[in-house]
Amino acid sequence: MVFPIALQDGVVLRVVEPTDAAALADAAERNREHLAPYEPDRDPSHYTEEGQLDAIEKALTAMAQGRRIPLVLAHRDGIVGGLNLNDIVRGAFDNGHVGYWTDANYQGRGLMSTAVEHLAAYARDGLGLHRLQAATLPENERSQRVLARAGFERIGYAREYLNIAGRWQDHVLFQRILSR
């Protein structure tokens, strides 16, 4: 695998590890208010080391099965972001869904745009995927800019697409074709 990758300012993009559980719990708690409008409602265990360890173990199992690539943006300050390639489907589709979050104190530096670019290159060259897709809330312009900078194009609008912040919400859909 191509990871870890140094991004900038001491931030490294790498596969999540079980030893990240405490740092991820800290990041989840630190960014609870910041991320709440963009995430599903979270069980209280999401904000604990034990809950994060359970999520990491499930993510690494899915990675071993070829269904997911779970990455973190790590810094000496702790975990400052997450980037996942989820729901990898092979065959005629050869597709994966991209999801990400950035610590409130690390936004606006171009870190996630660069990280998504690296993930796209790995999905193409390392996994042989044809396409990536992503979705954002219509008002999440920052996330839409991340995707645009990483070569994604808007392809549609999905009504009541995901249950975010306790209600079914519309999303703008994006894709990036990798095998051109």
GROMACS .gro file of C-alpha atoms in nm:
model
  180
    1MET     CA    1   0.000   0.000   0.000
    2VAL     CA    2   0.116   0.353  -0.077
    3PHE     CA    3   0.033   0.495   0.268
    4PRO     CA    4   0.158   0.673   0.479
    5ILE     CA    5   0.183   0.994   0.277
    6ALA     CA    6   0.316   1.322   0.417
    7LEU     CA    7   0.069   1.598   0.331
    8GLN     CA    8   0.189   1.928   0.483
    9ASP     CA    9   0.256   2.095   0.817
   10GLY     CA   10   0.346   1.760   0.975
   11VAL     CA   11   0.015   1.595   0.881
   12VAL     CA   12   0.037   1.238   0.752
   13LEU     CA   13  -0.232   1.041   0.568
   14ARG     CA   14  -0.221   0.677   0.680
   15VAL     CA   15  -0.433   0.372   0.752
   16VAL     CA   16  -0.609   0.387   1.087
   17GLU     CA   17  -0.461   0.170   1.364
   18PRO     CA   18  -0.610   0.026   1.684
   19THR     CA   19  -0.371   0.250   1.878
   20ASP     CA   20  -0.561   0.552   1.733
   21ALA     CA   21  -0.871   0.480   1.942
   22ALA     CA   22  -0.799   0.732   2.219
   23ALA     CA   23  -0.694   1.004   1.973
   24LEU     CA   24  -1.005   0.944   1.761
   25ALA     CA   25  -1.229   0.962   2.067
   26ASP     CA   26  -1.061   1.290   2.160
   27ALA     CA   27  -1.107   1.423   1.805
   28ALA     CA   28  -1.473   1.316   1.800
   29GLU     CA   29  -1.541   1.492   2.129
   30ARG     CA   30  -1.339   1.801   2.035
   31ASN     CA   31  -1.528   1.831   1.704
   32ARG     CA   32  -1.871   1.718   1.826
   33GLU     CA   33  -2.044   2.052   1.769
   34HIS     CA   34  -1.846   2.126   1.451
   35LEU     CA   35  -1.939   1.795   1.282
   36ALA     CA   36  -2.292   1.742   1.419
   37PRO     CA   37  -2.472   1.918   1.129
   38TYR     CA   38  -2.297   1.692   0.874
   39GLU     CA   39  -2.310   1.349   1.041
   40PRO     CA   40  -2.570   1.094   1.146
   41ASP     CA   41  -2.679   1.113   1.506
   42ARG     CA   42  -2.408   0.940   1.710
   43ASP     CA   43  -2.443   0.687   1.988
   44PRO     CA   44  -2.265   0.808   2.304
   45SER     CA   45  -2.009   0.527   2.256
   46HIS     CA   46  -1.880   0.710   1.946
   47TYR     CA   47  -1.710   0.957   2.179
   48THR     CA   48  -1.530   0.691   2.385
   49GLU     CA   49  -1.204   0.507   2.332
   50GLU     CA   50  -1.387   0.174   2.350
   51GLY     CA   51  -1.639   0.283   2.087
   52GLN     CA   52  -1.365   0.406   1.858
   53LEU     CA   53  -1.166   0.084   1.903
   54ASP     CA   54  -1.473  -0.117   1.802
   55ALA     CA   55  -1.520   0.103   1.492
   56ILE     CA   56  -1.152   0.070   1.401
   57GLU     CA   57  -1.162  -0.309   1.430
   58LYS     CA   58  -1.470  -0.323   1.205
   59ALA     CA   59  -1.306  -0.088   0.953
   60LEU     CA   60  -0.987  -0.295   0.942
   61THR     CA   61  -1.190  -0.615   0.894
   62ALA     CA   62  -1.374  -0.450   0.603
   63MET     CA   63  -1.037  -0.343   0.461
   64ALA     CA   64  -0.906  -0.700   0.480
   65GLN     CA   65  -1.219  -0.807   0.289
   66GLY     CA   66  -1.155  -0.547   0.018
   67ARG     CA   67  -1.464  -0.342   0.103
   68ARG     CA   68  -1.311  -0.033   0.261
   69ILE     CA   69  -0.996   0.180   0.300
   70PRO     CA   70  -1.004   0.359   0.641
   71LEU     CA   71  -0.754   0.646   0.664
   72VAL     CA   72  -0.674   0.917   0.916
   73LEU     CA   73  -0.494   1.248   0.897
   74ALA     CA   74  -0.250   1.223   1.186
   75HIS     CA   75  -0.043   1.501   1.342
   76ARG     CA   76   0.161   1.527   1.658
   77ASP     CA   77  -0.149   1.702   1.801
   78GLY     CA   78  -0.351   1.384   1.740
   79ILE     CA   79  -0.597   1.284   1.472
   80VAL     CA   80  -0.707   1.587   1.270
   81GLY     CA   81  -0.921   1.423   1.004
   82GLY     CA   82  -1.059   1.105   0.859
   83LEU     CA   83  -1.089   0.987   0.499
   84ASN     CA   84  -1.260   0.666   0.399
   85LEU     CA   85  -1.323   0.481   0.079
   86ASN     CA   86  -1.640   0.290   0.167
   87ASP     CA   87  -1.868   0.041  -0.003
   88ILE     CA   88  -1.613  -0.076  -0.259
   89VAL     CA   89  -1.800  -0.274  -0.522
   90ARG     CA   90  -1.616  -0.475  -0.787
   91GLY     CA   91  -1.731  -0.620  -1.116
   92ALA     CA   92  -1.921  -0.408  -1.365
   93PHE     CA   93  -1.933  -0.117  -1.117
   94ASP     CA   94  -1.573  -0.093  -0.979
   95ASN     CA   95  -1.682   0.194  -0.756
   96GLY     CA   96  -1.632   0.328  -0.405
   97HIS     CA   97  -1.789   0.601  -0.192
   98VAL     CA   98  -1.563   0.871  -0.045
   99GLY     CA   99  -1.636   1.018   0.298
  100TYR     CA  100  -1.426   1.256   0.506
  101TRP     CA  101  -1.410   1.502   0.793
  102THR     CA  102  -1.159   1.764   0.901
  103ASP     CA  103  -1.089   1.897   1.250
  104ALA     CA  104  -1.229   2.248   1.290
  105ASN     CA  105  -0.880   2.382   1.363
  106TYR     CA  106  -0.733   2.233   1.043
  107GLN     CA  107  -0.988   2.348   0.785
  108GLY     CA  108  -0.896   2.584   0.504
  109ARG     CA  109  -0.541   2.453   0.456
  110GLY     CA  110  -0.607   2.231   0.155
  111LEU     CA  111  -0.527   1.917   0.354
  112MET     CA  112  -0.843   1.728   0.265
  113SER     CA  113  -0.831   1.822  -0.103
  114THR     CA  114  -0.477   1.685  -0.121
  115ALA     CA  115  -0.573   1.375   0.079
  116VAL     CA  116  -0.870   1.302  -0.151
  117GLU     CA  117  -0.639   1.339  -0.453
  118HIS     CA  118  -0.402   1.079  -0.305
  119LEU     CA  119  -0.692   0.847  -0.230
  120ALA     CA  120  -0.821   0.882  -0.586
  121ALA     CA  121  -0.478   0.799  -0.726
  122TYR     CA  122  -0.459   0.491  -0.502
  123ALA     CA  123  -0.814   0.387  -0.596
  124ARG     CA  124  -0.715   0.406  -0.965
  125ASP     CA  125  -0.359   0.270  -0.957
  126GLY     CA  126  -0.365   0.046  -0.651
  127LEU     CA  127  -0.720  -0.086  -0.656
  128GLY     CA  128  -0.807  -0.054  -1.023
  129LEU     CA  129  -1.137   0.121  -0.955
  130HIS     CA  130  -1.320   0.297  -1.238
  131ARG     CA  131  -1.518   0.551  -1.039
  132LEU     CA  132  -1.550   0.727  -0.705
  133GLN     CA  133  -1.859   0.899  -0.578
  134ALA     CA  134  -1.937   1.133  -0.292
  135ALA     CA  135  -2.232   1.330  -0.158
  136THR     CA  136  -2.261   1.652   0.040
  137LEU     CA  137  -2.539   1.848   0.198
  138PRO     CA  138  -2.642   2.127  -0.043
  139GLU     CA  139  -2.524   2.399   0.198
  140ASN     CA  140  -2.184   2.236   0.263
  141GLU     CA  141  -1.991   2.451   0.017
  142ARG     CA  142  -1.654   2.375   0.181
  143SER     CA  143  -1.695   2.005   0.116
  144GLN     CA  144  -1.809   2.072  -0.239
  145ARG     CA  145  -1.492   2.277  -0.297
  146VAL     CA  146  -1.281   1.987  -0.165
  147LEU     CA  147  -1.441   1.757  -0.420
  148ALA     CA  148  -1.410   2.007  -0.707
  149ARG     CA  149  -1.039   2.060  -0.635
  150ALA     CA  150  -0.994   1.681  -0.631
  151GLY     CA  151  -1.146   1.645  -0.978
  152PHE     CA  152  -1.502   1.543  -0.891
  153GLU     CA  153  -1.795   1.665  -1.098
  154ARG     CA  154  -2.151   1.728  -0.985
  155ILE     CA  155  -2.381   1.462  -1.128
  156GLY     CA  156  -2.712   1.508  -0.951
  157TYR     CA  157  -2.930   1.588  -0.658
  158ALA     CA  158  -3.079   1.319  -0.434
  159ARG     CA  159  -3.382   1.401  -0.222
  160GLU     CA  160  -3.383   1.262   0.134
  161TYR     CA  161  -3.059   1.075   0.056
  162LEU     CA  162  -2.908   1.025   0.405
  163ASN     CA  163  -3.025   1.057   0.762
  164ILE     CA  164  -2.802   1.338   0.887
  165ALA     CA  165  -2.841   1.525   1.217
  166GLY     CA  166  -3.157   1.332   1.294
  167ARG     CA  167  -3.351   1.379   0.970
  168TRP     CA  168  -3.350   1.264   0.609
  169GLN     CA  169  -3.171   1.531   0.410
  170ASP     CA  170  -3.114   1.607   0.044
  171HIS     CA  171  -2.760   1.572  -0.097
  172VAL     CA  172  -2.567   1.691  -0.398
  173LEU     CA  173  -2.401   1.394  -0.575
  174PHE     CA  174  -2.051   1.397  -0.723
  175GLN     CA  175  -1.835   1.152  -0.913
  176ARG     CA  176  -1.484   1.119  -1.043
  177ILE     CA  177  -1.414   0.881  -1.328
  178LEU     CA  178  -1.069   0.731  -1.270
  179SER     CA  179  -1.004   0.515  -1.573
  180ARG     CA  180  -0.982   0.780  -1.845
   0.00000   0.00000   0.00000
